[in-house]
């Protein structure tokens, strides 16, 4: 068992699963760029804040109000994609300086 798995307490090896999730986030980020173009850091930060709120709401509703747990994963994918986009924009900005 890896240290990460031990910390999560379930003994599950997440190496393959995390790769699948990352690939999904990369694909979602590409879709976002196709739809909205490359956005600046401030716009992405606002979108990240909005998605974090939606993730929090989905989580709380799933736990306490009988909401759909799959919505948590959907919101997490949206947030993950935006975080990757933000990271990419920061790298491009730093290279240009």
Tab-separated table of C-alpha atoms in Angstrom:
chain	number	residue	atom	x	y	z
A	1	UNK	CA	0.000	0.000	0.000
A	2	UNK	CA	1.341	3.458	-0.909
A	3	UNK	CA	1.543	6.292	1.586
A	4	UNK	CA	-1.207	8.150	-0.287
A	5	UNK	CA	-3.541	5.150	-0.157
A	6	UNK	CA	-2.770	4.653	3.509
A	7	UNK	CA	-3.623	8.271	4.190
A	8	UNK	CA	-6.987	7.810	2.519
A	9	UNK	CA	-7.540	4.773	4.691
A	10	UNK	CA	-8.969	2.374	2.132
A	11	UNK	CA	-5.884	0.671	0.689
A	12	UNK	CA	-6.963	1.353	-2.914
A	13	UNK	CA	-4.187	1.992	-5.448
A	14	UNK	CA	-5.244	5.142	-7.257
A	15	UNK	CA	-2.389	5.284	-9.807
A	16	UNK	CA	-4.506	4.175	-12.740
A	17	UNK	CA	-7.645	5.946	-11.572
A	18	UNK	CA	-5.845	9.262	-11.170
A	19	UNK	CA	-4.525	8.961	-14.726
A	20	UNK	CA	-8.062	8.460	-16.024
A	21	UNK	CA	-9.291	11.457	-14.048
A	22	UNK	CA	-6.413	13.623	-15.263
A	23	UNK	CA	-7.094	12.621	-18.875
A	24	UNK	CA	-10.752	13.534	-18.403
A	25	UNK	CA	-9.772	16.939	-17.006
A	26	UNK	CA	-7.395	17.550	-19.920
A	27	UNK	CA	-10.196	16.712	-22.365
A	28	UNK	CA	-12.639	18.985	-20.551
A	29	UNK	CA	-10.062	21.807	-20.535
A	30	UNK	CA	-9.652	21.402	-24.314
A	31	UNK	CA	-13.441	21.591	-24.730
A	32	UNK	CA	-13.517	24.758	-22.620
A	33	UNK	CA	-10.799	26.363	-24.760
A	34	UNK	CA	-12.626	25.372	-27.958
A	35	UNK	CA	-15.811	26.988	-26.649
A	36	UNK	CA	-14.456	30.059	-24.835
A	37	UNK	CA	-10.948	30.528	-26.215
A	38	UNK	CA	-7.906	31.130	-24.029
A	39	UNK	CA	-8.976	33.140	-20.994
A	40	UNK	CA	-6.905	35.378	-18.768
A	41	UNK	CA	-5.989	34.534	-15.174
A	42	UNK	CA	-8.642	36.762	-13.618
A	43	UNK	CA	-11.464	35.251	-15.684
A	44	UNK	CA	-10.283	31.745	-14.867
A	45	UNK	CA	-10.045	32.559	-11.156
A	46	UNK	CA	-13.649	33.765	-11.185
A	47	UNK	CA	-14.744	30.610	-13.000
A	48	UNK	CA	-12.771	28.473	-10.519
A	49	UNK	CA	-14.488	30.223	-7.610
A	50	UNK	CA	-17.899	29.615	-9.177
A	51	UNK	CA	-17.154	25.933	-9.805
A	52	UNK	CA	-15.842	25.482	-6.263
A	53	UNK	CA	-19.164	26.836	-4.997
A	54	UNK	CA	-21.057	24.447	-7.261
A	55	UNK	CA	-18.898	21.529	-6.086
A	56	UNK	CA	-19.539	22.456	-2.455
A	57	UNK	CA	-23.276	22.703	-3.064
A	58	UNK	CA	-23.368	19.355	-4.891
A	59	UNK	CA	-21.419	17.686	-2.084
A	60	UNK	CA	-23.640	19.075	0.664
A	61	UNK	CA	-26.806	18.181	-1.231
A	62	UNK	CA	-25.548	14.643	-1.889
A	63	UNK	CA	-24.663	14.136	1.779
A	64	UNK	CA	-27.606	15.757	3.509
A	65	UNK	CA	-30.463	16.197	1.062
A	66	UNK	CA	-30.498	13.051	-1.049
A	67	UNK	CA	-28.833	14.770	-3.988
A	68	UNK	CA	-27.169	12.945	-6.859
A	69	UNK	CA	-23.611	11.879	-5.897
A	70	UNK	CA	-22.679	11.795	-9.607
A	71	UNK	CA	-23.105	15.572	-9.672
A	72	UNK	CA	-20.156	15.865	-7.278
A	73	UNK	CA	-17.950	14.107	-9.831
A	74	UNK	CA	-19.261	16.321	-12.642
A	75	UNK	CA	-18.519	19.493	-10.700
A	76	UNK	CA	-15.098	18.157	-9.699
A	77	UNK	CA	-14.315	17.519	-13.377
A	78	UNK	CA	-15.356	21.078	-14.250
A	79	UNK	CA	-13.153	22.472	-11.487
A	80	UNK	CA	-10.201	20.235	-12.365
A	81	UNK	CA	-10.301	21.367	-15.982
A	82	UNK	CA	-10.308	25.022	-14.970
A	83	UNK	CA	-7.374	24.471	-12.624
A	84	UNK	CA	-5.394	22.942	-15.489
A	85	UNK	CA	-6.295	25.890	-17.726
A	86	UNK	CA	-5.183	28.321	-15.022
A	87	UNK	CA	-1.882	26.478	-14.607
A	88	UNK	CA	-1.284	26.581	-18.366
A	89	UNK	CA	-2.025	30.308	-18.610
A	90	UNK	CA	0.378	31.029	-15.744
A	91	UNK	CA	3.133	29.031	-17.444
A	92	UNK	CA	2.627	30.884	-20.737
A	93	UNK	CA	2.605	34.233	-18.923
A	94	UNK	CA	5.803	33.421	-17.029
A	95	UNK	CA	7.573	32.342	-20.221
A	96	UNK	CA	6.582	35.596	-21.924
A	97	UNK	CA	8.067	37.749	-19.147
